[in-house]
Coordinates of C-alpha atoms and ligand atoms in Angstrom, one line a residue:
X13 CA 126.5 88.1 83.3
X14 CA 123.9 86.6 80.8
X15 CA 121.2 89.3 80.0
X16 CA 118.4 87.2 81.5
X17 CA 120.2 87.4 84.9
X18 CA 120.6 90.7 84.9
X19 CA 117.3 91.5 84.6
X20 CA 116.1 89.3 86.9
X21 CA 118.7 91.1 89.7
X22 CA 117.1 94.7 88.1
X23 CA 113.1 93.6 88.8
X24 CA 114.4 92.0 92.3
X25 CA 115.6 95.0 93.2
X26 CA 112.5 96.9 92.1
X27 CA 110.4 94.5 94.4
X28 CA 112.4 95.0 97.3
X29 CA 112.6 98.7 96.7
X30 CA 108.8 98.6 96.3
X31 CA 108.1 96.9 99.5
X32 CA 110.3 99.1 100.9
X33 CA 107.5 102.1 99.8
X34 CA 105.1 100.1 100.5
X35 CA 105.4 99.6 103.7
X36 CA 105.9 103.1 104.7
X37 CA 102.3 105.1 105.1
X38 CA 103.3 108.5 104.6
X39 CA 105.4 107.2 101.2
X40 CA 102.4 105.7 99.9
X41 CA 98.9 103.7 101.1
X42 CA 97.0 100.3 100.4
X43 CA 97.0 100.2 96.5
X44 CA 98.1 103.6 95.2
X45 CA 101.5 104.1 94.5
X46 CA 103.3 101.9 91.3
X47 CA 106.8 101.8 90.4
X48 CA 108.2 100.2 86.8
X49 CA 111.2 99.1 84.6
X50 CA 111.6 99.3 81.1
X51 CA 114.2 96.4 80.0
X52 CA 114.5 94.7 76.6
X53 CA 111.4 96.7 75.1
X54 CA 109.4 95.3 78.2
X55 CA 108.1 97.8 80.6
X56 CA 107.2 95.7 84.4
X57 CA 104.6 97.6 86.3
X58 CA 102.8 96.9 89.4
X59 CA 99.3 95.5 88.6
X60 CA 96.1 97.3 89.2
X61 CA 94.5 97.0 92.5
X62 CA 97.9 95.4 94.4
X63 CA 99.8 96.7 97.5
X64 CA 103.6 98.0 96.9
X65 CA 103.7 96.6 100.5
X66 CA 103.3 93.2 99.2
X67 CA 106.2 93.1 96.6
X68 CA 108.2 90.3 97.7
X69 CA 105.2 88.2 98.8
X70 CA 103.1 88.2 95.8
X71 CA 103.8 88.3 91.9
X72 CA 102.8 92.0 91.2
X73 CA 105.1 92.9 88.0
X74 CA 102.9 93.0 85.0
X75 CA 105.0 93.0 81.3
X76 CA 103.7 95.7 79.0
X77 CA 104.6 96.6 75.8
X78 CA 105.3 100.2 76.4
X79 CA 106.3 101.0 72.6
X80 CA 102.7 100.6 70.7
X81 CA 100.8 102.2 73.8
X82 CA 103.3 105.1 73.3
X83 CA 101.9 105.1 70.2
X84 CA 98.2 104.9 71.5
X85 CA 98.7 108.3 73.6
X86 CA 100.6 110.1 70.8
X87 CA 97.5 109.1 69.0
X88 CA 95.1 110.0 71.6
X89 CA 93.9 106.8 70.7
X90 CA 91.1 106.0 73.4
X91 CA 92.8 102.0 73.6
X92 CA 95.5 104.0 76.0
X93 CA 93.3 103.9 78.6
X94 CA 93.3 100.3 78.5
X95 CA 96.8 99.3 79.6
X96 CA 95.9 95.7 80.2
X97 CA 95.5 95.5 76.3
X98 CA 99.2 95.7 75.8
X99 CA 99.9 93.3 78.7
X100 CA 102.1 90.2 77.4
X101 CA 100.4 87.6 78.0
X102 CA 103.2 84.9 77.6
X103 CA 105.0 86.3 79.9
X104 CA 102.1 87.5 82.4
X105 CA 102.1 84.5 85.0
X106 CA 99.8 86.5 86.9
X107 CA 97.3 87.5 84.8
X108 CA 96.9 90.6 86.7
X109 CA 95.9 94.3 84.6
X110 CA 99.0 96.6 84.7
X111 CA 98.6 99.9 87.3
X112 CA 95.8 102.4 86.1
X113 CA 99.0 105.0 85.8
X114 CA 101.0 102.8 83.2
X115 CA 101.1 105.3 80.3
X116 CA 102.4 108.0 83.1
X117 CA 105.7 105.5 83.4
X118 CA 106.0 104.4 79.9
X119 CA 106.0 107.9 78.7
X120 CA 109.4 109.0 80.9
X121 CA 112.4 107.6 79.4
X122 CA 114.2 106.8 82.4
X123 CA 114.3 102.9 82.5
X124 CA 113.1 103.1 86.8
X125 CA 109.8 105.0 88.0
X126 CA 108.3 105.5 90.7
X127 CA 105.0 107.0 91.4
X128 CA 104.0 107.6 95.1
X129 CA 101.7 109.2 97.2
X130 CA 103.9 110.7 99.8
X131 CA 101.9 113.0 102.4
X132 CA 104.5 115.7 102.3
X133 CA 104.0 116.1 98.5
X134 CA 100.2 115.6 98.3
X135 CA 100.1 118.4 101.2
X136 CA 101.8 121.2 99.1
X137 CA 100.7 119.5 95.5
X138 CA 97.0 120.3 96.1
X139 CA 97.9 124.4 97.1
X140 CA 97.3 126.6 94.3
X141 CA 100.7 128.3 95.0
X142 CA 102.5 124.5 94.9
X143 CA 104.9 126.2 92.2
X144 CA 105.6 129.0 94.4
X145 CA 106.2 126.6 97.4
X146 CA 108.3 123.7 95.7
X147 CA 110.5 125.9 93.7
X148 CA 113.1 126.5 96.3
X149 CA 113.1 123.4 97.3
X150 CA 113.2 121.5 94.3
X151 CA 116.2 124.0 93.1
X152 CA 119.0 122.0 91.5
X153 CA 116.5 119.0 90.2
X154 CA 114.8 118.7 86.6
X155 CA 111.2 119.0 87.8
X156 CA 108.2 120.0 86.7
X157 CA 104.4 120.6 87.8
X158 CA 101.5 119.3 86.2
X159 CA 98.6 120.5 86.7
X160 CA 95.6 118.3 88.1
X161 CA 94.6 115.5 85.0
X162 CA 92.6 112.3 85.6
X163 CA 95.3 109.9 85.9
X164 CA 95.2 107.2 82.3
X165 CA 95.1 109.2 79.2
X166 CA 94.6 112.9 80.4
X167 CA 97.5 112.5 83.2
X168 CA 99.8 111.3 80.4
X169 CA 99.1 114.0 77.7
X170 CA 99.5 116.6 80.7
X171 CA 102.7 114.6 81.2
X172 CA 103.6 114.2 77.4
X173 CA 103.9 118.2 77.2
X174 CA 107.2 117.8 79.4
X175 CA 108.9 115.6 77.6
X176 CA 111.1 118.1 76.1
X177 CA 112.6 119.1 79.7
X178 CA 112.8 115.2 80.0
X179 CA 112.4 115.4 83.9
X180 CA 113.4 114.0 86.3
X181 CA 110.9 114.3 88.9
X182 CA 107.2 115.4 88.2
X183 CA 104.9 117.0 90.7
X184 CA 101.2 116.0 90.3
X185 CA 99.3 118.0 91.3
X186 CA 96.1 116.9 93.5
X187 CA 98.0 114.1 93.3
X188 CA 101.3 113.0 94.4
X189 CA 104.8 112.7 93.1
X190 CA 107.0 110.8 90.1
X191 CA 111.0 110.2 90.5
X192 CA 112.6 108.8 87.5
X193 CA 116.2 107.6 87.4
X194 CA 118.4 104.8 85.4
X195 CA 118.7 102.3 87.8
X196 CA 116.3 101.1 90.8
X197 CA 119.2 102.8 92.9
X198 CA 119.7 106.2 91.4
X199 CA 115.4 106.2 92.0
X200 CA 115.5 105.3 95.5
X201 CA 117.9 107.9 96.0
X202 CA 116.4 110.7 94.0
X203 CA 112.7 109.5 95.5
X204 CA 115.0 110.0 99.7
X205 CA 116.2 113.6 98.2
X206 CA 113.1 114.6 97.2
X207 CA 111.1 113.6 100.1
X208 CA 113.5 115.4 102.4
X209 CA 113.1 118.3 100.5
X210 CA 109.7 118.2 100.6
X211 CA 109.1 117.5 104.4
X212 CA 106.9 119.4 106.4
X213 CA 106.8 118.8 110.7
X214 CA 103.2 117.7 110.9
X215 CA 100.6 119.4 113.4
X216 CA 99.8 117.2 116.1
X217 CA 96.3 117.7 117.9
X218 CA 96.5 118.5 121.8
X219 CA 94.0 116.3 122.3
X220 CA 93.7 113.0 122.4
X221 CA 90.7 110.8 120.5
X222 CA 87.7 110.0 122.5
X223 CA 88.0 106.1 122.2
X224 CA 85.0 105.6 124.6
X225 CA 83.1 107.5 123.0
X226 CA 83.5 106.6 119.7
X227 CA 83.1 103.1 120.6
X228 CA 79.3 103.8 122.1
X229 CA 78.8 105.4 118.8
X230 CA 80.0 102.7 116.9
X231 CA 78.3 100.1 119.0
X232 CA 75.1 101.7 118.7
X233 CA 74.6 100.7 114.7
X234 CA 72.9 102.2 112.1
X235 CA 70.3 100.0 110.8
X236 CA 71.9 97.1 108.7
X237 CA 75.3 98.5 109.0
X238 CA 77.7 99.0 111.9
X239 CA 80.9 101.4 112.7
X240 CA 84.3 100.3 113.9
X241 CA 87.4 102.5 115.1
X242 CA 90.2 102.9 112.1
X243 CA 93.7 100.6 111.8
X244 CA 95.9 103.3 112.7
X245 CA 95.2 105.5 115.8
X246 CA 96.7 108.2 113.6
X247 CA 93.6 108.6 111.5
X248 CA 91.6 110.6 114.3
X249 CA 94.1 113.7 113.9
X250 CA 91.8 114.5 110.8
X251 CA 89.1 115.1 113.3
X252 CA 91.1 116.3 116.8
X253 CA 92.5 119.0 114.6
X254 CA 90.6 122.3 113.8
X255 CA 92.5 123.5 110.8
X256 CA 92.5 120.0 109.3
X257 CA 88.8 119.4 109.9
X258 CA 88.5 123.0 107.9
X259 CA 90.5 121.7 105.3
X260 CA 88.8 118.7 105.2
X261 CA 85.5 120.1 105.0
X262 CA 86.3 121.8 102.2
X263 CA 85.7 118.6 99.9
X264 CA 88.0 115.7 98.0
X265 CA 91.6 116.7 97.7
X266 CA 93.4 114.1 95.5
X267 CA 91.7 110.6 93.6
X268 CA 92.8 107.9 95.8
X269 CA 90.8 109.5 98.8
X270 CA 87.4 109.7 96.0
X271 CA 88.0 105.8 95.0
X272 CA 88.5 104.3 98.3
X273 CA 86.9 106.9 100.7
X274 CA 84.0 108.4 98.7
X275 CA 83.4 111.6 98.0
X276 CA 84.6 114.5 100.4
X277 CA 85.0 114.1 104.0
X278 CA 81.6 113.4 106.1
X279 CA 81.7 115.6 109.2
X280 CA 78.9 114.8 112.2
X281 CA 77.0 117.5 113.3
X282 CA 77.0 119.0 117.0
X283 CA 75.6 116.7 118.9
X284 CA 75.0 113.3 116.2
X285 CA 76.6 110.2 116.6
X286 CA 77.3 107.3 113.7
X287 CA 73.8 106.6 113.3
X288 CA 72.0 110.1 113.3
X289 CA 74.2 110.7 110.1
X290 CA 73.7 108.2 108.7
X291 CA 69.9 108.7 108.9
X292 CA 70.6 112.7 107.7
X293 CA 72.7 111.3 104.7
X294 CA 70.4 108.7 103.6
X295 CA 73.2 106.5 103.5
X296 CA 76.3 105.2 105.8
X297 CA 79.5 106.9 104.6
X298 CA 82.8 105.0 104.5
X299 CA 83.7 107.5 107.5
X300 CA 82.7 109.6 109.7
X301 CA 84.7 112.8 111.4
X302 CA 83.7 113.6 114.7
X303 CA 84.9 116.9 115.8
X304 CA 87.3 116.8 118.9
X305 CA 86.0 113.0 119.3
X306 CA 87.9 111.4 116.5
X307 CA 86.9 109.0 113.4
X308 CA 85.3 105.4 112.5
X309 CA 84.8 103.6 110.1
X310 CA 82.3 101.5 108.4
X311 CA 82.6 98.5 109.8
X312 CA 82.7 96.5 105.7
X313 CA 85.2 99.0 104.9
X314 CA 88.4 97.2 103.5
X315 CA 92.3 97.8 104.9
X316 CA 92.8 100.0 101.8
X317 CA 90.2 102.5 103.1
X318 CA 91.7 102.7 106.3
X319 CA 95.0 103.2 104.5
X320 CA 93.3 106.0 103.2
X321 CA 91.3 107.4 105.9
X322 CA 95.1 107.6 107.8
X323 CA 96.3 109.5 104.9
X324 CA 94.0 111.9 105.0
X325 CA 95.1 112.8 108.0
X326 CA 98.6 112.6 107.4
X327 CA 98.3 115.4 104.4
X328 CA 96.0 117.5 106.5
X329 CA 98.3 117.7 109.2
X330 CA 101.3 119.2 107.0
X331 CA 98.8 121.8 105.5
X332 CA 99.1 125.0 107.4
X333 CA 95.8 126.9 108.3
X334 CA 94.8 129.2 105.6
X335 CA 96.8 127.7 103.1
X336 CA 95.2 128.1 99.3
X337 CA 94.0 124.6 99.0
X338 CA 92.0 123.4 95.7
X339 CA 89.9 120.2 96.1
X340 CA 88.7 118.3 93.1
X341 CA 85.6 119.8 91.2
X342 CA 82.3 117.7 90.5
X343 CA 83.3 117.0 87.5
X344 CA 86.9 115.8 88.0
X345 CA 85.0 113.3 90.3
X346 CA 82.5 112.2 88.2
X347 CA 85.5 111.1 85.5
X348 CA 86.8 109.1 88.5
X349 CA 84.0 107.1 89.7
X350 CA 82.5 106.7 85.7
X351 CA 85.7 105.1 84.9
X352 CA 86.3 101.6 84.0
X353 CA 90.2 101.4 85.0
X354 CA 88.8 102.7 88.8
X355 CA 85.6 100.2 89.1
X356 CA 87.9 97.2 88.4
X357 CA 90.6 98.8 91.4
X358 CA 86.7 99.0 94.0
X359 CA 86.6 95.7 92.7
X360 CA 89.8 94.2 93.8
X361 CA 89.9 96.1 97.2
X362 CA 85.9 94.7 97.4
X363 CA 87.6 91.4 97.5
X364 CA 90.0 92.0 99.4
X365 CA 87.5 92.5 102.4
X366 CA 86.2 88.9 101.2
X367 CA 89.0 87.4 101.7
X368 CA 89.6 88.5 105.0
X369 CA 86.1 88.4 106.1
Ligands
ZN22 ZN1 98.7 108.0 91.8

């Protein structure tokens, strides 16, 4: 088989594998996730800003030249944190950025990675005993943990302390999970295995959401903007459920929810509906928890958001009450919403709401 064919079988499979996660909402959501091949000195990433989901629709492989940008982070050259500078333009149809995490992939030497945001992981990855908790489940694998780093530059240096042990799966913490394997198969496996490992049963509220209600509320508006109720019926469990509610009070767990979401979870107060917290914020929040009611949503807010406001859910449920959680500091915030990579990601999803509007 020429070499040319072969790869083009390899990145086939890696789309379909990719749709595959992408179309699963407790693997990964809207835009986060990216998965990657490293063939002939090239490595193919998913672009910035695009779904997993849409793999097989869309062109959504970016080439990079992994090589000098390994060179850039072994430097701590700042120009790491611009991926889309070692993009190949010949070869780049698209002219899509490559992923915001592309130095996490080019620095494991497997030639497949994937990077997900799987609600199992995320659930014990932002516990401050996750090392404790993962350990016996992760016996037998070459894992590691790495603690919480701004994905792009920082991520990869906390990364690039492991190479040694040359893992095969990484758990991020505050973050989500890496598999690495040799072939898109081998991954897909080792991503099944891991995920399995890693499941929790999620809490289920005994209540159901209070539709009616929340769609007074909504219909009420707030000024110049308006609510709506969430995609997935799911999302309300984040606000049916006590413990979660607790947990999500407590602030931003992981950076997907930050960039798509906001900062932190906005509860309502006894007694307020849509608009009154919007007046007592100042501002209308991308969503709103209602306590034993359920959730909504700003009504501009794109799919990804809901994607998101679903997951949050979904990784509150698998947290048991009490657990040790540890949610993102100011500061760890602040470097996510100052930072380039992240505004051009608002940016796509932004038009992503024009599109459909
Ligand atoms: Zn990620």
């Amino acid at each position: 088989m020429p070499q040319s064919v072969s790869r083009q079988a390899e990145l086939d499979a890696l789309k379909a594998l990719s749709a595959r996660i992408g179309s699963d909402p407790l693997t990964t959501q809207g835009a986060g996730g990216n998965t990657s091949l490293k063939v002939d000195g090239t490595l193919w990433i998913k672009a910035s800003g695009t779904w997993l989901a849409h793999a097989l629709e869309r062109d959504i492989m970016v080439p990079v030249a992994f090589e000098p940008l390994l060179d850039a982070v072994a430097a701590i050259d700042p120009v790491a944190e611009r991926a889309h500078e070692f993009t190949i333009a010949a070869q780049n149809a698209s002219g899509l950025r490559p992923s915001i995490e592309t130095t996490v992939h080019a620095l494991l030497p497997q030639r497949v990675v994937l990077h997900v945001h799987c609600v199992d992981t995320i659930a014990l990855a932002v516990r401050t005993d996750c090392v404790e908790q993962v350990s016996p489940r992760l016996e037998g694998l070459n894992w590691a943990y790495v603690p919480y780093a701004r994905p792009g530059l920082p991520l990869a240096l906390a990364i690039a302390e492991h190479r040694g042990q040359r893992p095969d799966v990484l758990v991020l913490a505050n973050h989500g999970l890496v598999v690495a394997a040799e072939t898109v198969d081998a991954a897909e496996a080792l991503l099944l295995d891991v995920k399995q490992r890693l499941r929790a049963e999620p809490r289920r509220p005994k209540t159901a959401a209070d539709i009616r209600w929340l769609a007074g509320s909504a219909a009420k508006g707030t000024g110049d903007v308006s609510y709506r109720l969430p995609q997935s019926e799911v999302t309300h469990d984040a606000a049916l459920d006590p413990a979660s509610l607790e947990i999500a009070a407590l602030g931003s767990l992981y950076p997907d929810h930050v960039i798509f979401l906001g900062q932190g979870s906005t509860i309502a107060g006894a007694g307020e509906d849509a608009s009154a917290v919007a007046r007592r914020l100042g501002f209308a929040p991308a969503s709103i928890l209602f306590a034993g009611k359920g959730v909504l949503m700003r009504a501009d807010m794109p799919p990804g958001a809901d994607a998101m406001a679903r997951c949050l859910a979904d990784v509150l449920a698998r947290i048991p009450a009490g657990a040790p959680v540890r949610v993102l500091t100011a500061g760890e915030i602040l470097q996510l919403t100052d930072w380039d990579a992240e505004k051009y990601r608002q940016e796509l999803a932004r038009k992503a709401v024009r599109k459909i509007a």
